[in-house]
Amino acid sequence: MFTSQTSSFQDSIDVEERDDFDSEEIAGYNQKIQLNCYYTIYLYQGTRSETTGENVAWNQRRTDSTTSQDDFSLSLVDSSLPSEAEPELRCYISRRLSKGALLGGMGNIATVELSVPEQAVGCYCCLLEQERSPEQPDADGSGYVICFMGGSEKGLNLFRLELDKYVQGLQSSLQIPELQNLDTEVRPYLSRWYEESVMHIHRVVQLVQGSISFLLHAALSHTHVEVINSDERTKTDVARFIKAASLQGLSQQDTTTASLCKAISEDTHSDLTLDCSTSPPTLSNTVSNRFCDDWIQAFLNAAERCNPFLLRQILENFKLKAIQDMNSLKRFVRQAEMSHYALFRCCQFLQSCGNGDVLLQNARAEHSDLPEACSIITVLEEFLREQSQAQV
């Protein structure tokens, strides 16, 4: 039983050997090589939308870079793609719009073949619709189509939520007439999409190196992380890493259970402090366990290869393994209420998984209203304490 669990755990760490990120997808991520990434923004107009003098002038200046269909037109505003690749992307976006495959505010990710060195790249595109005129509520909408290209479709899908949020952050800047702020706001914002939406996990791993296990444990145990003596970007990166590594919303806990779990953590642990006044940073009130320590090398290897997509996949595997172990413990606890042998299996499982402290914290929060289960968990906590003292 525990041999298979160990094998499954090793498989989840050895993501570099999986088909998910096989040789051709990782080939562009050799050591210290930055992949090419691109952006494009188009003006989208439905043919029945209100046509103002401003929009007419806009389209007249861009007749050579406008694609018109029966029910909409698509005009290039700005792009970092090579000149020969942009019309290919515009043709692809036009087809998606014609099929109704781009819904307002919802990102869409696919593989697109373009005249770029990579030939086929992952493409995230999102239609940001502008508010319709009260005088023409039934008119077709207008807005902007934002496209980000780089890496693979599979890789971008791992950052879909981050990309959606980043695109929404552009909404207010697109309200300026004729995008007079294109050079000062819009273009710089678009050009930073990869650094801001994809690279934050890589930056955190590079920052803390082998201490990444402390952040992983903090995320699982709902421990607050305080970053001091750093710039705002580092604070934001760490906060986003903790959120990405936590199980909030993924496990079967409801909101009440998650709050109870956090309360238990606050009673038993001090905040983890990350002091960036030194290099590398100094961490205080650190807590880790064997489960989190076992993932350190996988994170460091992926960071060394400058592969943010592989890093995110490893992080997702880390969370998946933690959830699987939580579900296993819950099953054992239910069985232990009726069988002493099942209680023995609980003890064996907690000893072998290396994540017993986190699992029991979550189990106690989730079973807080079940006296029999709480009694079992108390016995298991005492067992872990005895095991810890015996190893000192």
mmCIF file of C-alpha atoms in Angstrom:
data_model
loop_
_atom_site.group_PDB
_atom_site.id
_atom_site.type_symbol
_atom_site.label_atom_id
_atom_site.label_comp_id
_atom_site.label_asym_id
_atom_site.label_seq_id
_atom_site.Cartn_x
_atom_site.Cartn_y
_atom_site.Cartn_z
ATOM 1 C CA MET A 1 0.000 0.000 0.000
ATOM 2 C CA PHE A 2 2.638 2.520 1.007
ATOM 3 C CA THR A 3 4.920 1.463 -1.850
ATOM 4 C CA SER A 4 2.289 2.574 -4.346
ATOM 5 C CA GLN A 5 1.842 5.860 -2.465
ATOM 6 C CA THR A 6 5.574 6.507 -2.647
ATOM 7 C CA SER A 7 5.575 5.706 -6.361
ATOM 8 C CA SER A 8 2.656 8.064 -6.979
ATOM 9 C CA PHE A 9 4.414 10.808 -5.022
ATOM 10 C CA GLN A 10 7.604 10.379 -7.052
ATOM 11 C CA ASP A 11 5.592 10.491 -10.293
ATOM 12 C CA SER A 12 4.030 13.790 -9.249
ATOM 13 C CA ILE A 13 7.450 15.312 -8.553
ATOM 14 C CA ASP A 14 9.062 13.981 -11.727
ATOM 15 C CA VAL A 15 6.918 16.188 -13.946
ATOM 16 C CA GLU A 16 9.859 16.749 -16.293
ATOM 17 C CA GLU A 17 9.511 13.132 -17.425
ATOM 18 C CA ARG A 18 5.777 13.392 -18.097
ATOM 19 C CA ASP A 19 4.179 13.718 -21.515
ATOM 20 C CA ASP A 20 2.512 16.982 -20.396
ATOM 21 C CA PHE A 21 5.744 18.857 -21.109
ATOM 22 C CA ASP A 22 7.615 16.653 -23.518
ATOM 23 C CA SER A 23 10.816 17.429 -25.403
ATOM 24 C CA GLU A 24 9.460 19.676 -28.133
ATOM 25 C CA GLU A 25 7.598 21.906 -25.668
ATOM 26 C CA ILE A 26 10.564 22.272 -23.331
ATOM 27 C CA ALA A 27 13.148 22.638 -26.098
ATOM 28 C CA GLY A 28 12.767 26.418 -26.034
ATOM 29 C CA TYR A 29 13.583 26.590 -22.332
ATOM 30 C CA ASN A 30 17.237 25.629 -22.210
ATOM 31 C CA GLN A 31 19.268 27.147 -19.447
ATOM 32 C CA LYS A 32 19.072 30.929 -19.176
ATOM 33 C CA ILE A 33 17.176 31.355 -22.465
ATOM 34 C CA GLN A 34 14.159 33.680 -22.492
ATOM 35 C CA LEU A 35 11.337 32.669 -24.808
ATOM 36 C CA ASN A 36 9.913 35.117 -27.332
ATOM 37 C CA CYS A 37 6.591 36.619 -26.336
ATOM 38 C CA TYR A 38 4.338 38.967 -28.261
ATOM 39 C CA TYR A 39 1.206 41.059 -27.853
ATOM 40 C CA THR A 40 -1.378 42.543 -30.218
ATOM 41 C CA ILE A 41 -4.396 44.774 -29.669
ATOM 42 C CA TYR A 42 -7.225 45.243 -32.188
ATOM 43 C CA LEU A 43 -10.185 47.613 -32.332
ATOM 44 C CA TYR A 44 -13.361 45.563 -32.760
ATOM 45 C CA GLN A 45 -16.545 47.155 -34.138
ATOM 46 C CA GLY A 46 -19.905 45.582 -34.869
ATOM 47 C CA THR A 47 -21.433 46.921 -38.067
ATOM 48 C CA ARG A 48 -24.588 48.031 -36.238
ATOM 49 C CA SER A 49 -22.688 49.735 -33.440
ATOM 50 C CA GLU A 50 -22.817 53.481 -33.159
ATOM 51 C CA THR A 51 -20.390 54.945 -35.699
ATOM 52 C CA THR A 52 -18.878 58.184 -34.504
ATOM 53 C CA GLY A 53 -16.609 60.571 -36.354
ATOM 54 C CA GLU A 54 -13.835 59.391 -34.077
ATOM 55 C CA ASN A 55 -14.296 55.750 -35.139
ATOM 56 C CA VAL A 56 -14.497 56.657 -38.821
ATOM 57 C CA ALA A 57 -11.228 58.595 -38.608
ATOM 58 C CA TRP A 58 -9.634 55.681 -36.733
ATOM 59 C CA ASN A 59 -10.579 53.181 -39.449
ATOM 60 C CA GLN A 60 -9.584 55.468 -42.312
ATOM 61 C CA ARG A 61 -6.079 55.735 -40.904
ATOM 62 C CA ARG A 62 -5.862 51.945 -40.692
ATOM 63 C CA THR A 63 -7.428 50.775 -43.949
ATOM 64 C CA ASP A 64 -4.342 48.660 -44.711
ATOM 65 C CA SER A 65 -4.616 46.836 -41.392
ATOM 66 C CA THR A 66 -8.379 46.376 -41.114
ATOM 67 C CA THR A 67 -10.289 43.171 -41.760
ATOM 68 C CA SER A 68 -14.003 43.647 -42.472
ATOM 69 C CA GLN A 69 -16.699 40.982 -42.289
ATOM 70 C CA ASP A 70 -20.455 41.232 -42.819
ATOM 71 C CA ASP A 71 -21.126 41.922 -39.151
ATOM 72 C CA PHE A 72 -17.901 43.393 -37.768
ATOM 73 C CA SER A 73 -14.547 44.996 -38.546
ATOM 74 C CA LEU A 74 -11.197 44.367 -36.889
ATOM 75 C CA SER A 75 -8.508 47.070 -37.019
ATOM 76 C CA LEU A 76 -4.929 46.812 -35.789
ATOM 77 C CA VAL A 77 -4.060 49.232 -32.992
ATOM 78 C CA ASP A 78 -0.624 47.987 -31.932
ATOM 79 C CA SER A 79 1.448 44.816 -32.102
ATOM 80 C CA SER A 80 4.902 43.484 -31.250
ATOM 81 C CA LEU A 81 4.587 40.674 -33.801
ATOM 82 C CA PRO A 82 6.745 40.659 -36.945
ATOM 83 C CA SER A 83 4.961 42.487 -39.776
ATOM 84 C CA GLU A 84 4.390 39.284 -41.738
ATOM 85 C CA ALA A 85 2.825 37.502 -38.746
ATOM 86 C CA GLU A 86 0.250 40.112 -37.708
ATOM 87 C CA PRO A 87 -2.107 39.628 -40.711
ATOM 88 C CA GLU A 88 -2.073 35.888 -39.995
ATOM 89 C CA LEU A 89 -3.154 36.523 -36.420
ATOM 90 C CA ARG A 90 -5.829 38.979 -37.574
ATOM 91 C CA CYS A 91 -7.211 36.349 -39.922
ATOM 92 C CA TYR A 92 -7.324 33.819 -37.072
ATOM 93 C CA ILE A 93 -9.076 36.268 -34.700
ATOM 94 C CA SER A 94 -11.588 37.168 -37.423
ATOM 95 C CA ARG A 95 -12.498 33.513 -37.847
ATOM 96 C CA ARG A 96 -12.977 33.136 -34.092
ATOM 97 C CA LEU A 97 -15.204 36.214 -33.960
ATOM 98 C CA SER A 98 -17.246 35.001 -36.958
ATOM 99 C CA LYS A 99 -17.960 31.744 -35.126
ATOM 100 C CA GLY A 100 -18.881 33.561 -31.911
ATOM 101 C CA ALA A 101 -15.980 31.866 -30.149
ATOM 102 C CA LEU A 102 -14.823 35.019 -28.338
ATOM 103 C CA LEU A 103 -17.137 36.031 -25.511
ATOM 104 C CA GLY A 104 -16.732 39.401 -23.860
ATOM 105 C CA GLY A 105 -14.404 39.320 -20.858
ATOM 106 C CA MET A 106 -13.592 35.610 -21.164
ATOM 107 C CA GLY A 107 -10.086 34.605 -22.274
ATOM 108 C CA ASN A 108 -9.636 31.979 -24.962
ATOM 109 C CA ILE A 109 -6.404 29.980 -25.396
ATOM 110 C CA ALA A 110 -5.354 28.000 -28.468
ATOM 111 C CA THR A 111 -2.337 27.106 -30.596
ATOM 112 C CA VAL A 112 -1.776 29.452 -33.547
ATOM 113 C CA GLU A 113 0.633 28.995 -36.454
ATOM 114 C CA LEU A 114 2.343 32.272 -37.313
ATOM 115 C CA SER A 115 5.422 33.478 -39.181
ATOM 116 C CA VAL A 116 7.528 33.638 -36.023
ATOM 117 C CA PRO A 117 10.630 31.604 -35.097
ATOM 118 C CA GLU A 118 8.518 29.217 -32.993
ATOM 119 C CA GLN A 119 6.040 28.706 -35.886
ATOM 120 C CA ALA A 120 3.314 27.448 -33.542
ATOM 121 C CA VAL A 121 2.729 29.367 -30.292
ATOM 122 C CA GLY A 122 0.164 29.484 -27.545
ATOM 123 C CA CYS A 123 -2.218 32.399 -28.012
ATOM 124 C CA TYR A 124 -4.408 33.954 -25.328
ATOM 125 C CA CYS A 125 -7.069 36.320 -26.680
ATOM 126 C CA CYS A 126 -9.834 38.222 -24.922
ATOM 127 C CA LEU A 127 -12.547 40.591 -26.154
ATOM 128 C CA LEU A 128 -13.028 43.606 -23.878
ATOM 129 C CA GLU A 129 -16.367 45.100 -24.831
ATOM 130 C CA GLN A 130 -17.153 48.772 -24.311
ATOM 131 C CA GLU A 131 -20.415 49.862 -22.743
ATOM 132 C CA ARG A 132 -23.208 50.251 -25.276
ATOM 133 C CA SER A 133 -24.843 53.589 -25.928
ATOM 134 C CA PRO A 134 -28.186 54.094 -24.101
ATOM 135 C CA GLU A 135 -29.570 55.479 -27.374
ATOM 136 C CA GLN A 136 -28.755 52.200 -29.205
ATOM 137 C CA PRO A 137 -29.130 49.363 -26.677
ATOM 138 C CA ASP A 138 -29.681 46.771 -29.433
ATOM 139 C CA ALA A 139 -26.652 47.778 -31.476
ATOM 140 C CA ASP A 140 -23.763 45.366 -31.932
ATOM 141 C CA GLY A 141 -20.974 45.969 -29.453
ATOM 142 C CA SER A 142 -17.545 47.420 -29.942
ATOM 143 C CA GLY A 143 -14.355 47.048 -27.953
ATOM 144 C CA TYR A 144 -10.812 45.757 -28.118
ATOM 145 C CA VAL A 145 -9.385 42.289 -28.698
ATOM 146 C CA ILE A 146 -6.217 41.686 -26.637
ATOM 147 C CA CYS A 147 -3.846 38.901 -27.707
ATOM 148 C CA PHE A 148 -0.827 37.504 -25.851
ATOM 149 C CA MET A 149 1.420 34.951 -27.577
ATOM 150 C CA GLY A 150 4.259 32.874 -26.171
ATOM 151 C CA GLY A 151 5.088 29.369 -24.997
ATOM 152 C CA SER A 152 2.527 26.657 -25.660
ATOM 153 C CA GLU A 153 -1.238 26.403 -25.361
ATOM 154 C CA LYS A 154 -0.809 23.960 -22.482
ATOM 155 C CA GLY A 155 1.565 26.315 -20.704
ATOM 156 C CA LEU A 156 -0.672 29.398 -21.037
ATOM 157 C CA ASN A 157 -3.652 27.418 -19.752
ATOM 158 C CA LEU A 158 -1.829 27.075 -16.437
ATOM 159 C CA PHE A 159 -1.926 30.879 -16.092
ATOM 160 C CA ARG A 160 -5.437 31.516 -17.428
ATOM 161 C CA LEU A 161 -6.671 33.230 -14.246
ATOM 162 C CA GLU A 162 -3.617 35.490 -14.083
ATOM 163 C CA LEU A 163 -4.014 36.448 -17.751
ATOM 164 C CA ASP A 164 -7.728 37.181 -17.324
ATOM 165 C CA LYS A 165 -6.978 39.444 -14.381
ATOM 166 C CA TYR A 166 -4.136 41.190 -16.209
ATOM 167 C CA VAL A 167 -6.326 41.968 -19.230
ATOM 168 C CA GLN A 168 -9.083 43.341 -16.986
ATOM 169 C CA GLY A 169 -6.497 45.698 -15.503
ATOM 170 C CA LEU A 170 -6.314 47.407 -18.898
ATOM 171 C CA GLN A 171 -10.027 48.237 -18.988
ATOM 172 C CA SER A 172 -9.831 51.802 -17.668
ATOM 173 C CA SER A 173 -6.907 52.716 -19.938
ATOM 174 C CA LEU A 174 -8.960 51.760 -23.005
ATOM 175 C CA GLN A 175 -11.602 54.405 -22.313
ATOM 176 C CA ILE A 176 -9.349 57.258 -23.533
ATOM 177 C CA PRO A 177 -10.524 58.598 -26.953
ATOM 178 C CA GLU A 178 -8.493 57.182 -29.860
ATOM 179 C CA LEU A 179 -6.157 55.671 -27.263
ATOM 180 C CA GLN A 180 -4.126 58.851 -26.951
ATOM 181 C CA ASN A 181 -2.394 57.068 -24.065
ATOM 182 C CA LEU A 182 -1.159 54.242 -26.330
ATOM 183 C CA ASP A 183 2.522 55.159 -25.976
ATOM 184 C CA THR A 184 2.428 56.141 -22.312
ATOM 185 C CA GLU A 185 0.111 53.513 -20.783
ATOM 186 C CA VAL A 186 -1.317 50.844 -23.081
ATOM 187 C CA ARG A 187 1.809 49.702 -24.954
ATOM 188 C CA PRO A 188 4.037 49.509 -21.827
ATOM 189 C CA TYR A 189 1.296 47.578 -20.019
ATOM 190 C CA LEU A 190 0.834 45.092 -22.861
ATOM 191 C CA SER A 191 4.569 44.567 -23.248
ATOM 192 C CA ARG A 192 4.866 43.495 -19.589
ATOM 193 C CA TRP A 193 2.234 40.732 -19.771
ATOM 194 C CA TYR A 194 4.713 37.860 -19.574
ATOM 195 C CA GLU A 195 6.750 39.303 -16.702
ATOM 196 C CA GLU A 196 3.672 40.216 -14.667
ATOM 197 C CA SER A 197 1.324 37.292 -15.375
ATOM 198 C CA VAL A 198 3.675 34.327 -15.816
ATOM 199 C CA MET A 199 7.066 34.951 -14.201
ATOM 200 C CA HIS A 200 6.049 35.703 -10.593
ATOM 201 C CA ILE A 201 6.406 32.089 -9.400
ATOM 202 C CA HIS A 202 9.858 31.880 -10.986
ATOM 203 C CA ARG A 203 10.933 35.126 -9.287
ATOM 204 C CA VAL A 204 9.853 33.830 -5.864
ATOM 205 C CA VAL A 205 11.709 30.528 -6.266
ATOM 206 C CA GLN A 206 14.809 32.407 -7.419
ATOM 207 C CA LEU A 207 14.498 34.726 -4.438
ATOM 208 C CA VAL A 208 14.213 32.153 -1.636
ATOM 209 C CA GLN A 209 15.918 29.162 -3.319
ATOM 210 C CA GLY A 210 16.005 26.160 -0.960
ATOM 211 C CA SER A 211 13.786 27.977 1.553
ATOM 212 C CA ILE A 212 10.827 27.504 -0.804
ATOM 213 C CA SER A 213 9.640 24.652 1.442
ATOM 214 C CA PHE A 214 8.808 27.177 4.192
ATOM 215 C CA LEU A 215 6.528 29.090 1.809
ATOM 216 C CA LEU A 216 4.907 25.853 0.635
ATOM 217 C CA HIS A 217 4.195 24.822 4.228
ATOM 218 C CA ALA A 218 2.829 28.289 5.033
ATOM 219 C CA ALA A 219 0.444 28.052 2.068
ATOM 220 C CA LEU A 220 -0.858 24.620 3.107
ATOM 221 C CA SER A 221 -1.212 25.545 6.781
ATOM 222 C CA HIS A 222 -2.847 28.956 6.201
ATOM 223 C CA THR A 223 0.069 30.718 7.903
ATOM 224 C CA HIS A 224 0.345 34.423 7.150
ATOM 225 C CA VAL A 225 3.556 35.489 5.407
ATOM 226 C CA GLU A 226 4.908 38.975 6.082
ATOM 227 C CA VAL A 227 7.468 40.419 3.660
ATOM 228 C CA ILE A 228 9.580 43.260 5.033
ATOM 229 C CA ASN A 229 12.315 45.533 3.632
ATOM 230 C CA SER A 230 11.332 44.835 0.020
ATOM 231 C CA ASP A 231 9.742 46.607 -2.918
ATOM 232 C CA GLU A 232 6.047 46.303 -3.704
ATOM 233 C CA ARG A 233 6.645 43.915 -6.594
ATOM 234 C CA THR A 234 8.334 41.362 -4.324
ATOM 235 C CA LYS A 235 5.532 41.620 -1.774
ATOM 236 C CA THR A 236 2.975 41.089 -4.513
ATOM 237 C CA ASP A 237 4.920 38.166 -5.991
ATOM 238 C CA VAL A 238 5.103 36.373 -2.640
ATOM 239 C CA ALA A 239 1.409 36.965 -1.940
ATOM 240 C CA ARG A 240 0.506 35.568 -5.363
ATOM 241 C CA PHE A 241 2.757 32.555 -4.830
ATOM 242 C CA ILE A 242 1.102 31.778 -1.479
ATOM 243 C CA LYS A 243 -2.334 32.088 -3.055
ATOM 244 C CA ALA A 244 -1.346 29.841 -5.972
ATOM 245 C CA ALA A 245 0.119 27.211 -3.611
ATOM 246 C CA SER A 246 -2.805 27.173 -1.166
ATOM 247 C CA LEU A 247 -5.704 24.736 -1.394
ATOM 248 C CA GLN A 248 -8.363 27.395 -0.884
ATOM 249 C CA GLY A 249 -11.275 26.549 -3.168
ATOM 250 C CA LEU A 250 -9.737 23.263 -4.367
ATOM 251 C CA SER A 251 -10.245 20.843 -1.504
ATOM 252 C CA GLN A 252 -13.687 19.848 -0.296
ATOM 253 C CA GLN A 253 -13.573 22.336 2.559
ATOM 254 C CA ASP A 254 -16.330 24.926 2.684
ATOM 255 C CA THR A 255 -15.733 28.531 3.706
ATOM 256 C CA THR A 256 -16.451 27.825 7.372
ATOM 257 C CA THR A 257 -13.967 24.958 7.477
ATOM 258 C CA ALA A 258 -11.262 27.050 5.797
ATOM 259 C CA SER A 259 -11.828 29.819 8.363
ATOM 260 C CA LEU A 260 -11.584 27.336 11.236
ATOM 261 C CA CYS A 261 -8.382 25.926 9.771
ATOM 262 C CA LYS A 262 -6.902 29.409 9.550
ATOM 263 C CA ALA A 263 -7.923 30.127 13.146
ATOM 264 C CA ILE A 264 -6.189 26.953 14.337
ATOM 265 C CA SER A 265 -3.058 27.999 12.444
ATOM 266 C CA GLU A 266 -3.105 31.467 13.997
ATOM 267 C CA ASP A 267 -3.329 29.918 17.465
ATOM 268 C CA THR A 268 -0.358 27.605 16.960
ATOM 269 C CA HIS A 269 2.020 29.462 14.622
ATOM 270 C CA SER A 270 3.572 32.883 14.405
ATOM 271 C CA ASP A 271 3.639 34.684 11.070
ATOM 272 C CA LEU A 272 6.376 33.590 8.710
ATOM 273 C CA THR A 273 8.593 36.638 8.130
ATOM 274 C CA LEU A 274 10.626 37.156 4.967
ATOM 275 C CA ASP A 275 13.262 39.874 5.441
ATOM 276 C CA CYS A 276 14.654 41.044 2.099
ATOM 277 C CA SER A 277 17.289 43.358 3.596
ATOM 278 C CA THR A 278 19.794 40.517 3.201
ATOM 279 C CA SER A 279 20.735 38.421 0.196
ATOM 280 C CA PRO A 280 19.455 35.773 0.229
ATOM 281 C CA PRO A 281 16.486 36.882 2.354
ATOM 282 C CA THR A 282 16.292 35.872 6.004
ATOM 283 C CA LEU A 283 13.243 33.862 7.067
ATOM 284 C CA SER A 284 11.984 33.850 10.666
ATOM 285 C CA ASN A 285 9.483 31.587 12.436
ATOM 286 C CA THR A 286 10.065 28.929 9.796
ATOM 287 C CA VAL A 287 8.124 25.663 9.811
ATOM 288 C CA SER A 288 8.376 22.894 7.246
ATOM 289 C CA ASN A 289 7.981 19.123 7.044
ATOM 290 C CA ARG A 290 9.324 16.223 5.021
ATOM 291 C CA PHE A 291 6.523 16.488 2.446
ATOM 292 C CA CYS A 292 7.383 20.110 1.584
ATOM 293 C CA ASP A 293 11.138 19.476 1.747
ATOM 294 C CA ASP A 294 10.825 16.681 -0.818
ATOM 295 C CA TRP A 295 9.615 19.189 -3.428
ATOM 296 C CA ILE A 296 12.526 21.627 -3.075
ATOM 297 C CA GLN A 297 14.735 20.091 -5.767
ATOM 298 C CA ALA A 298 11.941 19.903 -8.317
ATOM 299 C CA PHE A 299 11.287 23.643 -7.930
ATOM 300 C CA LEU A 300 14.983 24.519 -8.074
ATOM 301 C CA ASN A 301 15.549 22.423 -11.205
ATOM 302 C CA ALA A 302 12.658 24.091 -13.046
ATOM 303 C CA ALA A 303 13.799 27.555 -11.939
ATOM 304 C CA GLU A 304 17.330 26.804 -13.157
ATOM 305 C CA ARG A 305 15.893 26.080 -16.594
ATOM 306 C CA CYS A 306 13.984 29.392 -16.562
ATOM 307 C CA ASN A 307 10.785 27.465 -17.264
ATOM 308 C CA PRO A 308 7.812 29.183 -15.567
ATOM 309 C CA PHE A 309 5.328 26.779 -17.157
ATOM 310 C CA LEU A 310 7.086 23.748 -15.729
ATOM 311 C CA LEU A 311 7.252 25.508 -12.349
ATOM 312 C CA ARG A 312 3.489 26.049 -12.384
ATOM 313 C CA GLN A 313 2.870 22.418 -13.336
ATOM 314 C CA ILE A 314 5.050 21.275 -10.430
ATOM 315 C CA LEU A 315 3.111 23.585 -8.103
ATOM 316 C CA GLU A 316 -0.188 22.119 -9.328
ATOM 317 C CA ASN A 317 1.157 18.591 -8.782
ATOM 318 C CA PHE A 318 2.217 19.588 -5.265
ATOM 319 C CA LYS A 319 -1.322 20.728 -4.483
ATOM 320 C CA LEU A 320 -2.870 17.664 -6.090
ATOM 321 C CA LYS A 321 -0.745 15.328 -3.965
ATOM 322 C CA ALA A 322 -1.668 17.255 -0.810
ATOM 323 C CA ILE A 323 -5.380 16.988 -1.645
ATOM 324 C CA GLN A 324 -5.061 13.266 -2.351
ATOM 325 C CA ASP A 325 -3.405 12.754 1.045
ATOM 326 C CA MET A 326 -6.116 14.802 2.768
ATOM 327 C CA ASN A 327 -8.812 12.642 1.193
ATOM 328 C CA SER A 328 -6.946 9.481 2.213
ATOM 329 C CA LEU A 329 -6.717 10.661 5.834
ATOM 330 C CA LYS A 330 -10.424 11.525 5.935
ATOM 331 C CA ARG A 331 -11.234 8.027 4.717
ATOM 332 C CA PHE A 332 -8.938 6.456 7.322
ATOM 333 C CA VAL A 333 -10.461 8.585 10.106
ATOM 334 C CA ARG A 334 -13.981 7.431 9.185
ATOM 335 C CA GLN A 335 -12.808 3.818 9.193
ATOM 336 C CA ALA A 336 -10.933 4.284 12.498
ATOM 337 C CA GLU A 337 -14.183 5.168 14.256
ATOM 338 C CA MET A 338 -15.150 1.502 13.855
ATOM 339 C CA SER A 339 -11.812 -0.331 13.681
ATOM 340 C CA HIS A 340 -8.636 -0.260 15.762
ATOM 341 C CA TYR A 341 -6.735 -1.637 12.786
ATOM 342 C CA ALA A 342 -7.847 1.350 10.712
ATOM 343 C CA LEU A 343 -6.464 3.604 13.465
ATOM 344 C CA PHE A 344 -3.146 1.791 13.142
ATOM 345 C CA ARG A 345 -3.256 2.377 9.371
ATOM 346 C CA CYS A 346 -3.880 6.087 10.066
ATOM 347 C CA CYS A 347 -0.725 6.225 12.144
ATOM 348 C CA GLN A 348 1.275 4.445 9.456
ATOM 349 C CA PHE A 349 -0.052 6.762 6.767
ATOM 350 C CA LEU A 350 0.755 9.939 8.717
ATOM 351 C CA GLN A 351 4.248 8.646 9.422
ATOM 352 C CA SER A 352 4.942 7.828 5.781
ATOM 353 C CA CYS A 353 3.381 10.853 4.041
ATOM 354 C CA GLY A 354 5.557 13.442 5.831
ATOM 355 C CA ASN A 355 2.706 15.961 5.913
ATOM 356 C CA GLY A 356 0.927 14.836 9.062
ATOM 357 C CA ASP A 357 0.866 18.208 10.839
ATOM 358 C CA VAL A 358 -0.895 19.930 7.929
ATOM 359 C CA LEU A 359 -3.276 17.029 7.279
ATOM 360 C CA LEU A 360 -4.375 16.828 10.915
ATOM 361 C CA GLN A 361 -4.841 20.596 11.110
ATOM 362 C CA ASN A 362 -7.184 20.469 8.137
ATOM 363 C CA ALA A 363 -8.906 17.320 9.397
ATOM 364 C CA ARG A 364 -9.562 18.857 12.839
ATOM 365 C CA ALA A 365 -11.076 21.965 11.240
ATOM 366 C CA GLU A 366 -13.265 19.931 8.893
ATOM 367 C CA HIS A 367 -14.472 17.527 11.612
ATOM 368 C CA SER A 368 -14.908 20.150 14.340
ATOM 369 C CA ASP A 369 -18.594 19.250 14.791
ATOM 370 C CA LEU A 370 -18.005 15.459 14.916
ATOM 371 C CA PRO A 371 -16.919 14.378 18.429
ATOM 372 C CA GLU A 372 -15.914 10.833 17.489
ATOM 373 C CA ALA A 373 -13.723 12.022 14.620
ATOM 374 C CA CYS A 374 -12.150 14.695 16.856
ATOM 375 C CA SER A 375 -11.251 11.988 19.376
ATOM 376 C CA ILE A 376 -9.499 9.993 16.641
ATOM 377 C CA ILE A 377 -7.631 13.103 15.486
ATOM 378 C CA THR A 378 -6.515 13.831 19.069
ATOM 379 C CA VAL A 379 -5.028 10.330 19.296
ATOM 380 C CA LEU A 380 -3.263 10.851 15.965
ATOM 381 C CA GLU A 381 -1.873 14.227 17.057
ATOM 382 C CA GLU A 382 -0.477 12.625 20.199
ATOM 383 C CA PHE A 383 1.077 9.889 18.056
ATOM 384 C CA LEU A 384 2.810 12.478 15.838
ATOM 385 C CA ARG A 385 4.110 14.359 18.890
ATOM 386 C CA GLU A 386 5.601 11.167 20.304
ATOM 387 C CA GLN A 387 7.192 10.353 16.962
ATOM 388 C CA SER A 388 8.658 13.861 16.737
ATOM 389 C CA GLN A 389 10.086 13.697 20.260
ATOM 390 C CA ALA A 390 11.593 10.278 19.620
ATOM 391 C CA GLN A 391 13.486 11.661 16.628
ATOM 392 C CA VAL A 392 15.005 14.556 18.572
#
